[in-house]
XYZ file of C-alpha atoms in Angstrom:
334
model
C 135.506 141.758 31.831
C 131.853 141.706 32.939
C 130.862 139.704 35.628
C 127.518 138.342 33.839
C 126.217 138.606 30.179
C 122.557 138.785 30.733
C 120.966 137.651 27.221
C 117.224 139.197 27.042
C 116.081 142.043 28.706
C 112.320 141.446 29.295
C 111.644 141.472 33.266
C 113.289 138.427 34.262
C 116.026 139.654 32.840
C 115.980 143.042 34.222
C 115.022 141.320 37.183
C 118.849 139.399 36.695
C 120.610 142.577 36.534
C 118.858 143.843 39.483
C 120.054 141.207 41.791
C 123.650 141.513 39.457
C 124.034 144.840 41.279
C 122.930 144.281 44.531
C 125.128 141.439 44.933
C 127.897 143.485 43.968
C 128.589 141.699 40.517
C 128.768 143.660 36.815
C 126.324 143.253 34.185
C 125.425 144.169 31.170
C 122.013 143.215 29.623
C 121.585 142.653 25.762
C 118.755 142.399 24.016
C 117.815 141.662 19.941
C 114.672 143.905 20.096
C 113.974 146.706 22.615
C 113.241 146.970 26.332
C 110.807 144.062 27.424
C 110.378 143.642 23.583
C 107.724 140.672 24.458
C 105.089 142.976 26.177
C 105.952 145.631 23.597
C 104.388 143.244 20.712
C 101.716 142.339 23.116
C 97.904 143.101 22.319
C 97.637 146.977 22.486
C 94.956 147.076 24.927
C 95.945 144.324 27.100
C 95.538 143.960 31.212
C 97.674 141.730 32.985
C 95.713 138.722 34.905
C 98.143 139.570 37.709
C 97.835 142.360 39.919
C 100.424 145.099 39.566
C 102.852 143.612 43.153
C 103.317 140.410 41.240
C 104.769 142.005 38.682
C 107.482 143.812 40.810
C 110.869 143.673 40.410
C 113.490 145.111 42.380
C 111.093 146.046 45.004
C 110.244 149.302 43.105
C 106.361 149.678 43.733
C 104.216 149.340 40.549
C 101.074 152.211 40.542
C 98.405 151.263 38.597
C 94.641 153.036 38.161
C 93.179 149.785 38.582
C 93.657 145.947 40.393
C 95.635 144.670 37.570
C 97.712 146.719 35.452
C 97.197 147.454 31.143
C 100.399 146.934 28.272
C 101.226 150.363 28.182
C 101.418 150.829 32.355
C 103.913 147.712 32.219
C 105.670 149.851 29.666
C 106.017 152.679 31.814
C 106.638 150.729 34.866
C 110.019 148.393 33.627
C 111.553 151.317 32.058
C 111.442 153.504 34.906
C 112.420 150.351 36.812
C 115.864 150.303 34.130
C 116.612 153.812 34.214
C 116.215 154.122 38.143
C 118.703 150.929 38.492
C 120.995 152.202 35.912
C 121.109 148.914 34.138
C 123.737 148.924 31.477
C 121.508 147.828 28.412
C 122.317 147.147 24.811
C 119.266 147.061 22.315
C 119.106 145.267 19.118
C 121.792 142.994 19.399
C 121.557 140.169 18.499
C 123.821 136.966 20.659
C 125.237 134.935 17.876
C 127.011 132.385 20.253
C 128.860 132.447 23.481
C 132.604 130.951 22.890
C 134.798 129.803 25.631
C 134.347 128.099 29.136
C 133.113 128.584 32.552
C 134.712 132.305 34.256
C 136.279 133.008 30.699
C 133.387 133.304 28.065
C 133.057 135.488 24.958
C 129.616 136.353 23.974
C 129.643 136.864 20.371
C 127.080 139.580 18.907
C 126.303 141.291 15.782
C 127.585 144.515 17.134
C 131.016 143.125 19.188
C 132.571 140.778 21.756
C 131.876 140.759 25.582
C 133.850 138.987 27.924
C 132.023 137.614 31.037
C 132.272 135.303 33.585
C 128.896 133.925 33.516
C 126.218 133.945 30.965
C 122.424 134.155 31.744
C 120.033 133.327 29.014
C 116.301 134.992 29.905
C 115.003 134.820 26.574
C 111.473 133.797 27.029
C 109.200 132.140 24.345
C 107.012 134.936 22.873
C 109.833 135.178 19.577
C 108.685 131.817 18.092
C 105.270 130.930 17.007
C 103.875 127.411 16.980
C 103.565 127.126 12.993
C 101.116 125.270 11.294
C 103.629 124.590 7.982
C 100.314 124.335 5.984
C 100.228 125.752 2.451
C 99.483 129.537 2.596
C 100.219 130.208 6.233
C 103.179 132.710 4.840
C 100.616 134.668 3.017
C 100.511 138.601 4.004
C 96.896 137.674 5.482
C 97.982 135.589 8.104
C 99.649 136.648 11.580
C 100.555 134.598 14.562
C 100.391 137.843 17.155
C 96.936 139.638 17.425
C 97.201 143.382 18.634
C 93.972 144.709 18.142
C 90.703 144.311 16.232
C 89.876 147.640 14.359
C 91.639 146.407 10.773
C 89.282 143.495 10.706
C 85.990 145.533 10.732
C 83.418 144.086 8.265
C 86.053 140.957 7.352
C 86.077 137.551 7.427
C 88.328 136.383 10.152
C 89.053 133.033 10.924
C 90.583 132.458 14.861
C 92.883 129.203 14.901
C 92.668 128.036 18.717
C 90.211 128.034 21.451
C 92.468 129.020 24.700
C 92.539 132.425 26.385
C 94.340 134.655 23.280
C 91.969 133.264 21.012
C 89.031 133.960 22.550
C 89.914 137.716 23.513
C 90.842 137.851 19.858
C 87.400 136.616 18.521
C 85.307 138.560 20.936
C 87.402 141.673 19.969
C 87.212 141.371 16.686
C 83.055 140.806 16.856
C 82.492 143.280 18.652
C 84.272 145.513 16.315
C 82.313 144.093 12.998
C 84.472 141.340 11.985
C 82.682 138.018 10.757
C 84.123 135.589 13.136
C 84.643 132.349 12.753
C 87.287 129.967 15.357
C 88.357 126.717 14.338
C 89.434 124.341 16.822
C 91.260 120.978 16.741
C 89.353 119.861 20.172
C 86.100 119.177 21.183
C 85.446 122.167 23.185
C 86.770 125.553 24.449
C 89.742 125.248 27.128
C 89.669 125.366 30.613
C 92.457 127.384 30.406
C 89.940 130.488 29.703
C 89.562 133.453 32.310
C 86.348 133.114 34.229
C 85.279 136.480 33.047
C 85.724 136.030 29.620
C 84.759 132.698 28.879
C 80.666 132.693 29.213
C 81.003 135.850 27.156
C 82.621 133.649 24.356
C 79.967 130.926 25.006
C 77.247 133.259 24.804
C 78.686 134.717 21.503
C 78.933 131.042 19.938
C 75.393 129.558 21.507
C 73.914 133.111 19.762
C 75.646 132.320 16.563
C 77.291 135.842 16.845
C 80.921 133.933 16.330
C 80.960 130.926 14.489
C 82.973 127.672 15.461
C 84.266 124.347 13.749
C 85.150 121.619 16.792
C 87.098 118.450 15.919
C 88.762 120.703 12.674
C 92.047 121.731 11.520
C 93.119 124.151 8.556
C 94.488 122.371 5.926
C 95.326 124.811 3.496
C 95.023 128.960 3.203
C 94.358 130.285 0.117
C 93.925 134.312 -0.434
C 90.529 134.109 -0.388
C 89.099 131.331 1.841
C 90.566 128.657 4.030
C 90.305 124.586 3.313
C 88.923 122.948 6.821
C 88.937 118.950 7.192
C 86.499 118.342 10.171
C 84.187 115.484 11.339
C 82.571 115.282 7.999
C 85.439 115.862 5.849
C 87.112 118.611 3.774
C 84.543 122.159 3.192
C 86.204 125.357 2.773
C 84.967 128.812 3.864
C 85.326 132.300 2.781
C 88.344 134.474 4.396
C 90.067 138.067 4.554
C 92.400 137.029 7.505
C 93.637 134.667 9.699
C 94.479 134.920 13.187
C 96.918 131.632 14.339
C 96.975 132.000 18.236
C 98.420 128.485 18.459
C 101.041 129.387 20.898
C 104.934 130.133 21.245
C 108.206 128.002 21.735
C 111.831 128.702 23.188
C 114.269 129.654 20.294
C 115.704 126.191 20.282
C 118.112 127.052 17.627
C 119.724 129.750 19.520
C 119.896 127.124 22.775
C 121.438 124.565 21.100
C 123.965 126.966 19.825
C 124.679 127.251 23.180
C 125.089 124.071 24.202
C 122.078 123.863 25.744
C 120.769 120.228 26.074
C 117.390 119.620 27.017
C 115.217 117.185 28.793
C 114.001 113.536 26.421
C 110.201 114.925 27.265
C 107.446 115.859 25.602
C 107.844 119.615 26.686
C 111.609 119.746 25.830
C 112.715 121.267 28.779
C 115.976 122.606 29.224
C 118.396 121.071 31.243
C 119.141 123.356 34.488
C 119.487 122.739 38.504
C 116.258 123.652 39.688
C 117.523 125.111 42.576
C 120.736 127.372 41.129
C 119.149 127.136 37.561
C 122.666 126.449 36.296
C 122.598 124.163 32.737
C 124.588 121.348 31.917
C 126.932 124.033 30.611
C 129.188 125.148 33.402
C 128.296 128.874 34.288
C 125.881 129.490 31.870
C 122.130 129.878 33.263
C 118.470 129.975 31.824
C 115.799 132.108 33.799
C 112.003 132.746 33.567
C 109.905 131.428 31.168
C 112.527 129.896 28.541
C 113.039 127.100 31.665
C 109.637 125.522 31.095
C 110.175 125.096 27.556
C 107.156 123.998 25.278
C 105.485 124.302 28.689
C 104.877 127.748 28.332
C 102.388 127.732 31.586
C 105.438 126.847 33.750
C 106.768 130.358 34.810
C 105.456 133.720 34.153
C 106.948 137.014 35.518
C 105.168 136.554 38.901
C 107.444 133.592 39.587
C 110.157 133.801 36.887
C 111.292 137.028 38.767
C 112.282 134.940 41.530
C 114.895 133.257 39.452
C 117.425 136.101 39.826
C 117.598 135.697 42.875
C 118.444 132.720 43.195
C 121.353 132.936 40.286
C 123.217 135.994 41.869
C 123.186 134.260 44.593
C 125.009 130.682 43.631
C 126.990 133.134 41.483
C 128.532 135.544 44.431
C 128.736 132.714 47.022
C 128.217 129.173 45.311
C 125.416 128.642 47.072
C 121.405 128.530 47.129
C 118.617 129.587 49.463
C 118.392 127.690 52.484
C 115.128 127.532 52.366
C 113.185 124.467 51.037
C 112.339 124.544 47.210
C 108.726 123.833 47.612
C 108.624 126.690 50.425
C 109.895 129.314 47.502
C 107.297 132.087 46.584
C 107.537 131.376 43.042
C 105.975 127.623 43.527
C 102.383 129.126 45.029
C 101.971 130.318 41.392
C 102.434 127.218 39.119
């Protein structure tokens, strides 16, 4: 018998079975996809906003060539980080359901059994697109995860969204010959947009370079164009492909499978101690990102890596930090 089941193995969850080992406990980390399969389906080309020791876990220094670190150097970097620890790590397979109670559970996969103590679920929110359900949106033309821009060279792309992804995925896709064209339920670009990029976007739009329809949402998709409804009604406009960067949610599903209740809010939030990050399932635990739930903003890896911590150590001695909760690194970072 293991002493946790560590469900996800992205780098809060490496993170987890760091802290498993140095607290003396067993683990065993299992994963539906491959290592950190979230930054693996990431855009191809993409640099972290962090810089490379917020991304640390373990204490294992992270070299980069530059301030903040690229996809494929995180790459490198965590599974280094795994084979240095030794983590014991299963890849695709997937966690059906976790049987059983508190210091006797069985978590049920599509490969076996595994019988743990305690059960950590670090399954992020990168698996689950916000959907549309509009007519069309399962057509081949249409993808919810943008990786990089040279397919769309000389086509007609429509952008859904007007946040950070979305305009890196326009400006990408311009500047390698796509007709661009965002669409935009609100009334202007977000905040939310890096400094650097976002009077590039501006620039592009004032110009007329990238095209954009405020105050609109897609009604339909159709092989060949897209149906709008804006401030002066329904118009439709031609379209190769559509790029939907309307955000990610927690598998739900797979938490309420596990007894997971969450939170009568509008961001669904698990229920968990947010000090021991326990659930209101005895012994089974949620870390990183998957804790914020449809507030995806909540926790990142800078300050989701913080969680493990704090689990290994209620689970070796029943206890928490002494320190305050609003003195804890990760809270500098919200």
């Amino acid at each position: 018998m293991k002493d946790v089941i560590i469900i996800g193995a992205g780098p809060v969850g490496l993170a987890c079975g760091i802290e498993a080992a140095r607290n003396h406990l067993s683990a065993t980390i299992i994963d539906k996809g491959t290592l950190v399969n979230s930054l693996v389906g990431y855009p191809t080309h993409m640099e972290f906003f962090s810089t490379a020791e917020l991304l640390e876990i373990g204490d294992h220094p992270f070299p980069t060539l530059n301030t903040k670190p690229t996809r494929p150097e995180a790459l490198k970097y965590y599974r280094r980080v795994a084979v240095v620890e030794s983590l014991d790590l299963r890849f695709y397979e997937l966690v059906k359901q976790v049987d059983g109670v508190d210091n006797h559970f069985e978590v049920i996969t599509s490969k076996g059994t595994y019988l743990c103590r305690k059960v950590i679920v670090a399954t992020g929110f990168f698996d689950i697109p916000n959907y549309l359900n509009i007519t069309g949106e399962e057509l081949p033309k249409v993808t919810h995860y943008y990786r990089e821009p040279y397919a769309y060279a000389g086509q007609n792309v429509a952008v859904i969204g007007a946040k950070n992804s979305a305009a890196k995925a326009a400006l990408e896709c311009h500047h390698y010959g796509a007709n661009v064209t965002m669409i935009h339920r609100g009334s202007f670009l977000s905040n939310k947009i890096k400094y650097w990029i976002k009077p590039d976007i501006e620039n592009r739009i004032k110009e007329g370079s990238i095209n954009i329809h405020y105050d609109t949402v897609v009604e339909s998709i159709e092989p060949d164009r897209l149906t709008l409804n804006g401030p002066n009604g329904k118009f439709s406009i031609a379209n190769d492909f559509v790029i939907a960067m309307t955000g990610y949610r927690p598998n739900y599903d797979f938490l309420n499978t596990l007894g997971i209740a969450t939170e009568n809010d509008s961001f669904q939030t698990p229920i968990h101690d947010p000090e021991t990050f326990e659930t209101n399932r005895d012994g089974l635990y949620i870390a990183g990102t998957v804790c914020g739930g449809l507030r995806t903003s909540r926790w990142f890896i800078e300050n989701g890596r913080f969680h493990a911590q704090q689990i290994m150590r209620h689970i070796s001695t029943g206890s928490v930090s002494p320190m305050n909760l609003s003195e804890q690194p990760w809270k500098t970072l919200e």
